[in-house]
PDB file of C-alpha atoms in Angstrom:
ATOM      1  CA  MET A   1      -8.022  21.898 -12.901  1.00  0.00           C
ATOM      2  CA  HIS A   2     -10.795  22.315 -10.322  1.00  0.00           C
ATOM      3  CA  GLU A   3     -10.024  18.922  -8.744  1.00  0.00           C
ATOM      4  CA  LYS A   4      -6.315  19.767  -8.559  1.00  0.00           C
ATOM      5  CA  GLN A   5      -7.118  23.077  -6.865  1.00  0.00           C
ATOM      6  CA  GLU A   6      -9.341  21.343  -4.297  1.00  0.00           C
ATOM      7  CA  VAL A   7      -6.610  18.856  -3.406  1.00  0.00           C
ATOM      8  CA  LEU A   8      -3.995  21.591  -3.105  1.00  0.00           C
ATOM      9  CA  ASN A   9      -6.284  23.819  -1.040  1.00  0.00           C
ATOM     10  CA  GLU A  10      -6.922  20.986   1.386  1.00  0.00           C
ATOM     11  CA  LEU A  11      -3.429  19.527   1.736  1.00  0.00           C
ATOM     12  CA  LEU A  12      -1.379  22.723   1.515  1.00  0.00           C
ATOM     13  CA  GLY A  13      -3.802  24.571   3.753  1.00  0.00           C
ATOM     14  CA  LYS A  14      -3.523  21.842   6.364  1.00  0.00           C
ATOM     15  CA  PHE A  15       0.255  21.511   6.058  1.00  0.00           C
ATOM     16  CA  ALA A  16       1.337  25.158   5.983  1.00  0.00           C
ATOM     17  CA  GLU A  17      -1.849  27.180   6.503  1.00  0.00           C
ATOM     18  CA  LEU A  18      -1.637  28.442   2.938  1.00  0.00           C
ATOM     19  CA  SER A  19      -4.627  30.556   2.012  1.00  0.00           C
ATOM     20  CA  ALA A  20      -6.813  29.965  -1.024  1.00  0.00           C
ATOM     21  CA  ASN A  21      -5.087  32.986  -2.612  1.00  0.00           C
ATOM     22  CA  ASP A  22      -1.647  31.475  -1.925  1.00  0.00           C
ATOM     23  CA  VAL A  23      -2.711  28.237  -3.584  1.00  0.00           C
ATOM     24  CA  ALA A  24      -4.311  30.082  -6.500  1.00  0.00           C
ATOM     25  CA  LEU A  25      -1.024  31.920  -7.113  1.00  0.00           C
ATOM     26  CA  SER A  26       0.786  28.587  -7.334  1.00  0.00           C
ATOM     27  CA  LEU A  27      -1.794  26.760  -9.391  1.00  0.00           C
ATOM     28  CA  PRO A  28      -0.220  27.381 -12.849  1.00  0.00           C
ATOM     29  CA  TYR A  29       3.000  25.751 -11.641  1.00  0.00           C
ATOM     30  CA  TRP A  30       1.588  22.430 -10.435  1.00  0.00           C
ATOM     31  CA  ARG A  31       1.359  19.581 -12.964  1.00  0.00           C
ATOM     32  CA  SER A  32      -0.748  16.437 -12.672  1.00  0.00           C
ATOM     33  CA  ARG A  33       1.071  13.260 -13.673  1.00  0.00           C
ATOM     34  CA  LYS A  34       0.411   9.537 -13.732  1.00  0.00           C
ATOM     35  CA  ILE A  35       3.241   7.088 -13.075  1.00  0.00           C
ATOM     36  CA  VAL A  36       2.637   3.435 -13.837  1.00  0.00           C
ATOM     37  CA  LYS A  37       3.788   0.692 -11.501  1.00  0.00           C
ATOM     38  CA  SER A  38       7.576   0.123 -11.590  1.00  0.00           C
ATOM     39  CA  ASP A  39       8.273   3.427 -13.354  1.00  0.00           C
ATOM     40  CA  PHE A  40      10.390   6.076 -11.680  1.00  0.00           C
ATOM     41  CA  PHE A  41       9.680   9.491 -10.216  1.00  0.00           C
ATOM     42  CA  ASN A  42      13.441  10.046 -10.141  1.00  0.00           C
ATOM     43  CA  MET A  43      16.521   7.996 -10.973  1.00  0.00           C
ATOM     44  CA  GLN A  44      19.857   7.581  -9.237  1.00  0.00           C
ATOM     45  CA  SER A  45      22.504  10.042 -10.516  1.00  0.00           C
ATOM     46  CA  VAL A  46      19.767  12.332 -11.904  1.00  0.00           C
ATOM     47  CA  VAL A  47      18.958  15.664 -10.263  1.00  0.00           C
ATOM     48  CA  CYS A  48      15.571  15.623  -8.522  1.00  0.00           C
ATOM     49  CA  THR A  49      13.873  18.665 -10.057  1.00  0.00           C
ATOM     50  CA  ASP A  50      10.334  18.178  -8.700  1.00  0.00           C
ATOM     51  CA  LEU A  51       8.525  18.171  -5.380  1.00  0.00           C
ATOM     52  CA  ALA A  52       5.297  16.164  -5.524  1.00  0.00           C
ATOM     53  CA  LEU A  53       2.150  15.454  -3.567  1.00  0.00           C
ATOM     54  CA  ILE A  54       0.926  11.877  -3.897  1.00  0.00           C
ATOM     55  CA  THR A  55      -2.792  11.672  -4.581  1.00  0.00           C
ATOM     56  CA  LYS A  56      -2.784   7.947  -5.356  1.00  0.00           C
ATOM     57  CA  GLY A  57      -0.296   5.151  -4.969  1.00  0.00           C
ATOM     58  CA  LEU A  58       2.788   4.101  -3.049  1.00  0.00           C
ATOM     59  CA  PHE A  59       6.458   4.854  -3.745  1.00  0.00           C
ATOM     60  CA  ARG A  60       9.727   3.551  -2.393  1.00  0.00           C
ATOM     61  CA  ILE A  61      13.081   5.282  -2.143  1.00  0.00           C
ATOM     62  CA  TYR A  62      15.942   2.814  -2.407  1.00  0.00           C
ATOM     63  CA  TYR A  63      19.582   2.431  -3.310  1.00  0.00           C
ATOM     64  CA  VAL A  64      21.533  -0.447  -4.816  1.00  0.00           C
ATOM     65  CA  HIS A  65      24.431  -1.741  -2.719  1.00  0.00           C
ATOM     66  CA  PRO A  66      27.536  -1.258  -4.891  1.00  0.00           C
ATOM     67  CA  GLU A  67      29.096  -4.607  -4.011  1.00  0.00           C
ATOM     68  CA  THR A  68      26.161  -6.999  -3.658  1.00  0.00           C
ATOM     69  CA  GLN A  69      23.772  -5.165  -6.037  1.00  0.00           C
ATOM     70  CA  GLU A  70      21.077  -5.745  -3.411  1.00  0.00           C
ATOM     71  CA  GLU A  71      18.278  -3.169  -3.332  1.00  0.00           C
ATOM     72  CA  LYS A  72      17.843  -1.489   0.066  1.00  0.00           C
ATOM     73  CA  ASN A  73      14.561   0.289   0.757  1.00  0.00           C
ATOM     74  CA  ILE A  74      14.982   3.465   2.802  1.00  0.00           C
ATOM     75  CA  TYR A  75      11.576   5.178   2.762  1.00  0.00           C
ATOM     76  CA  PHE A  76       8.017   4.571   1.667  1.00  0.00           C
ATOM     77  CA  PHE A  77       5.717   7.449   0.724  1.00  0.00           C
ATOM     78  CA  SER A  78       1.995   7.062   0.074  1.00  0.00           C
ATOM     79  CA  GLU A  79      -1.214   9.043  -0.363  1.00  0.00           C
ATOM     80  CA  ARG A  80      -1.336  12.611   0.983  1.00  0.00           C
ATOM     81  CA  GLN A  81       2.417  12.743   1.545  1.00  0.00           C
ATOM     82  CA  PHE A  82       5.100  14.822  -0.146  1.00  0.00           C
ATOM     83  CA  LEU A  83       7.550  12.977  -2.396  1.00  0.00           C
ATOM     84  CA  VAL A  84      11.063  14.226  -3.164  1.00  0.00           C
ATOM     85  CA  SER A  85      14.738  13.408  -2.802  1.00  0.00           C
ATOM     86  CA  PHE A  86      15.214  16.466  -0.629  1.00  0.00           C
ATOM     87  CA  ARG A  87      18.998  16.941  -0.629  1.00  0.00           C
ATOM     88  CA  SER A  88      19.126  16.504  -4.385  1.00  0.00           C
ATOM     89  CA  PHE A  89      16.194  18.898  -4.770  1.00  0.00           C
ATOM     90  CA  ILE A  90      17.448  21.749  -2.599  1.00  0.00           C
ATOM     91  CA  ASN A  91      21.055  21.505  -3.795  1.00  0.00           C
ATOM     92  CA  GLN A  92      20.202  20.594  -7.390  1.00  0.00           C
ATOM     93  CA  TYR A  93      22.839  17.907  -7.589  1.00  0.00           C
ATOM     94  CA  PRO A  94      22.445  14.264  -8.646  1.00  0.00           C
ATOM     95  CA  CYS A  95      20.262  12.054  -6.485  1.00  0.00           C
ATOM     96  CA  ALA A  96      21.859   9.142  -4.648  1.00  0.00           C
ATOM     97  CA  TYR A  97      18.664   7.062  -4.801  1.00  0.00           C
ATOM     98  CA  PHE A  98      15.920   5.683  -7.000  1.00  0.00           C
ATOM     99  CA  ILE A  99      12.311   6.749  -6.383  1.00  0.00           C
ATOM    100  CA  GLN A 100       9.972   4.136  -7.851  1.00  0.00           C
ATOM    101  CA  ALA A 101       6.205   3.677  -8.008  1.00  0.00           C
ATOM    102  CA  MET A 102       5.142   0.400  -6.412  1.00  0.00           C
ATOM    103  CA  GLU A 103       1.594   0.773  -7.740  1.00  0.00           C
ATOM    104  CA  ASP A 104      -0.026   2.754 -10.519  1.00  0.00           C
ATOM    105  CA  ALA A 105       0.202   6.229  -9.037  1.00  0.00           C
ATOM    106  CA  GLU A 106      -0.927   9.815  -9.495  1.00  0.00           C
ATOM    107  CA  ILE A 107       0.933  12.884  -8.289  1.00  0.00           C
ATOM    108  CA  ILE A 108       0.756  16.665  -8.456  1.00  0.00           C
ATOM    109  CA  SER A 109       4.241  18.168  -8.770  1.00  0.00           C
ATOM    110  CA  ILE A 110       6.017  21.517  -8.908  1.00  0.00           C
ATOM    111  CA  ASN A 111       9.556  22.074 -10.155  1.00  0.00           C
ATOM    112  CA  TYR A 112      12.437  23.637  -8.280  1.00  0.00           C
ATOM    113  CA  THR A 113      12.563  26.901 -10.234  1.00  0.00           C
ATOM    114  CA  ASP A 114       8.858  27.632  -9.836  1.00  0.00           C
ATOM    115  CA  LEU A 115       8.940  26.821  -6.124  1.00  0.00           C
ATOM    116  CA  GLN A 116      11.913  29.137  -5.629  1.00  0.00           C
ATOM    117  CA  TYR A 117       9.911  31.903  -7.285  1.00  0.00           C
ATOM    118  CA  LEU A 118       6.976  31.318  -4.932  1.00  0.00           C
ATOM    119  CA  TYR A 119       9.354  31.620  -1.960  1.00  0.00           C
ATOM    120  CA  THR A 120      10.087  35.214  -3.041  1.00  0.00           C
ATOM    121  CA  THR A 121       6.425  36.276  -2.997  1.00  0.00           C
ATOM    122  CA  PRO A 122       4.813  38.085  -0.010  1.00  0.00           C
ATOM    123  CA  THR A 123       2.581  35.112   0.793  1.00  0.00           C
ATOM    124  CA  GLY A 124       2.592  31.994   2.946  1.00  0.00           C
ATOM    125  CA  TRP A 125       5.010  30.257   0.576  1.00  0.00           C
ATOM    126  CA  PRO A 126       8.207  31.151   2.480  1.00  0.00           C
ATOM    127  CA  ARG A 127       6.622  29.465   5.522  1.00  0.00           C
ATOM    128  CA  PHE A 128       5.855  26.431   3.352  1.00  0.00           C
ATOM    129  CA  GLY A 129       9.545  26.263   2.424  1.00  0.00           C
ATOM    130  CA  ARG A 130      10.602  26.244   6.067  1.00  0.00           C
ATOM    131  CA  LEU A 131       8.037  23.616   6.993  1.00  0.00           C
ATOM    132  CA  ILE A 132       8.910  21.302   4.108  1.00  0.00           C
ATOM    133  CA  ALA A 133      12.592  21.493   5.118  1.00  0.00           C
ATOM    134  CA  GLU A 134      11.666  20.687   8.717  1.00  0.00           C
ATOM    135  CA  LEU A 135       9.469  17.812   7.567  1.00  0.00           C
ATOM    136  CA  PHE A 136      12.205  16.090   5.578  1.00  0.00           C
ATOM    137  CA  PHE A 137      14.821  16.721   8.266  1.00  0.00           C
ATOM    138  CA  ASN A 138      12.429  15.025  10.684  1.00  0.00           C
ATOM    139  CA  HIS A 139      11.950  12.088   8.265  1.00  0.00           C
ATOM    140  CA  SER A 140      15.722  11.633   8.067  1.00  0.00           C
ATOM    141  CA  GLN A 141      16.313  11.959  11.813  1.00  0.00           C
ATOM    142  CA  ALA A 142      13.430   9.643  12.694  1.00  0.00           C
ATOM    143  CA  ARG A 143      14.641   6.985  10.276  1.00  0.00           C
ATOM    144  CA  THR A 144      18.132   7.054  11.774  1.00  0.00           C
ATOM    145  CA  GLU A 145      16.776   6.884  15.324  1.00  0.00           C
ATOM    146  CA  GLU A 146      14.476   3.961  14.462  1.00  0.00           C
ATOM    147  CA  PHE A 147      17.527   1.775  13.873  1.00  0.00           C
ATOM    148  CA  LEU A 148      19.264   3.091  16.978  1.00  0.00           C
ATOM    149  CA  PHE A 149      16.418   2.865  19.474  1.00  0.00           C
ATOM    150  CA  ASN A 150      13.590   0.696  18.101  1.00  0.00           C
ATOM    151  CA  THR A 151      13.220  -3.028  17.631  1.00  0.00           C
ATOM    152  CA  ALA A 152      12.245  -4.438  14.247  1.00  0.00           C
ATOM    153  CA  GLU A 153       8.734  -4.987  15.586  1.00  0.00           C
ATOM    154  CA  GLU A 154       8.489  -1.329  16.658  1.00  0.00           C
ATOM    155  CA  ARG A 155       9.735  -0.230  13.240  1.00  0.00           C
ATOM    156  CA  TYR A 156       7.093  -2.456  11.655  1.00  0.00           C
ATOM    157  CA  LEU A 157       4.307  -0.902  13.730  1.00  0.00           C
ATOM    158  CA  LYS A 158       5.455   2.624  12.859  1.00  0.00           C
ATOM    159  CA  MET A 159       5.525   1.733   9.175  1.00  0.00           C
ATOM    160  CA  VAL A 160       1.970   0.362   9.288  1.00  0.00           C
ATOM    161  CA  ALA A 161       0.777   3.478  11.130  1.00  0.00           C
ATOM    162  CA  GLN A 162       2.283   5.721   8.457  1.00  0.00           C
ATOM    163  CA  HIS A 163       1.124   3.606   5.517  1.00  0.00           C
ATOM    164  CA  PRO A 164      -2.130   1.771   6.321  1.00  0.00           C
ATOM    165  CA  ASN A 165      -2.636  -1.530   4.492  1.00  0.00           C
ATOM    166  CA  ILE A 166       0.927  -1.490   3.201  1.00  0.00           C
ATOM    167  CA  VAL A 167       1.347  -5.189   4.014  1.00  0.00           C
ATOM    168  CA  ASN A 168      -1.438  -5.942   1.536  1.00  0.00           C
ATOM    169  CA  ARG A 169      -0.084  -3.611  -1.127  1.00  0.00           C
ATOM    170  CA  ILE A 170       3.500  -4.729  -1.705  1.00  0.00           C
ATOM    171  CA  PRO A 171       5.548  -7.961  -1.503  1.00  0.00           C
ATOM    172  CA  ALA A 172       6.910  -8.915   1.902  1.00  0.00           C
ATOM    173  CA  TYR A 173      10.554  -8.742   0.774  1.00  0.00           C
ATOM    174  CA  HIS A 174      10.204  -4.984   0.222  1.00  0.00           C
ATOM    175  CA  ILE A 175       8.981  -4.582   3.785  1.00  0.00           C
ATOM    176  CA  SER A 176      11.790  -6.782   5.129  1.00  0.00           C
ATOM    177  CA  SER A 177      14.325  -4.655   3.267  1.00  0.00           C
ATOM    178  CA  TYR A 178      12.855  -1.471   4.752  1.00  0.00           C
ATOM    179  CA  LEU A 179      12.940  -2.918   8.270  1.00  0.00           C
ATOM    180  CA  GLY A 180      16.488  -4.226   7.880  1.00  0.00           C
ATOM    181  CA  ILE A 181      15.506  -7.854   8.518  1.00  0.00           C
ATOM    182  CA  LYS A 182      15.014 -11.087   6.588  1.00  0.00           C
ATOM    183  CA  ASN A 183      11.640 -12.506   5.506  1.00  0.00           C
ATOM    184  CA  PRO A 184      11.483 -15.201   8.244  1.00  0.00           C
ATOM    185  CA  SER A 185      11.881 -12.493  10.902  1.00  0.00           C
ATOM    186  CA  LEU A 186       9.049 -10.492   9.333  1.00  0.00           C
ATOM    187  CA  THR A 187       6.845 -13.586   9.348  1.00  0.00           C
ATOM    188  CA  ARG A 188       7.524 -14.061  13.064  1.00  0.00           C
ATOM    189  CA  ILE A 189       6.682 -10.425  13.813  1.00  0.00           C
ATOM    190  CA  LYS A 190       3.378 -10.629  11.931  1.00  0.00           C
ATOM    191  CA  LYS A 191       2.482 -13.908  13.636  1.00  0.00           C
ATOM    192  CA  ARG A 192       3.291 -12.533  17.095  1.00  0.00           C
ATOM    193  CA  LEU A 193       1.234  -9.396  16.513  1.00  0.00           C
ATOM    194  CA  SER A 194      -1.721 -11.402  15.173  1.00  0.00           C
ATOM    195  CA  GLN A 195      -1.698 -13.525  18.332  1.00  0.00           C
ATOM    196  CA  GLN A 196      -1.858 -10.388  20.501  1.00  0.00           C
ATOM    197  CA  LYS A 197      -5.091  -9.180  18.921  1.00  0.00           C
ATOM    198  CA  PRO A 198      -8.178  -9.655  21.162  1.00  0.00           C
TER     199      PRO A 198
END
């Protein structure tokens, strides 16, 4: 309990300037959970009922192409980031994606009903709600613009900046899928970048 409170004080305080009292009010509603590699935080066609903070591990959000059955990675989320299928969560309708642990992972999560209650309290929680909505809107917009305005190499560099050591943590084909390229193209990008290092 004490460790959970420390993590929440640090991350929620930094994210939304929540006070120790704000966090203490929410503490009974947060649950610690372990998810083993390849298990799911949420499944396609299931309502996403929880918002989580990742304390350990790496997750991918992906969908399965209906015709080819190919898995397409859309987002990665790793330590100290929020994890949720946001549209499913805020609208409480079935999720269009799978959210899967790519490593043994640990999260702290709160469910939709409890978070809605916190939004009604005279605390910093309504501000948290606004900021979390802005965060996930920004994630969505940035991802769309990456494919409009950035090269595959630029997308690769952004991914590495957001998720340090990711290339050592998951198979290359997952990264290729996320970047929208094939494995040989990823190999060329990595080789070119390695040659640029002093």
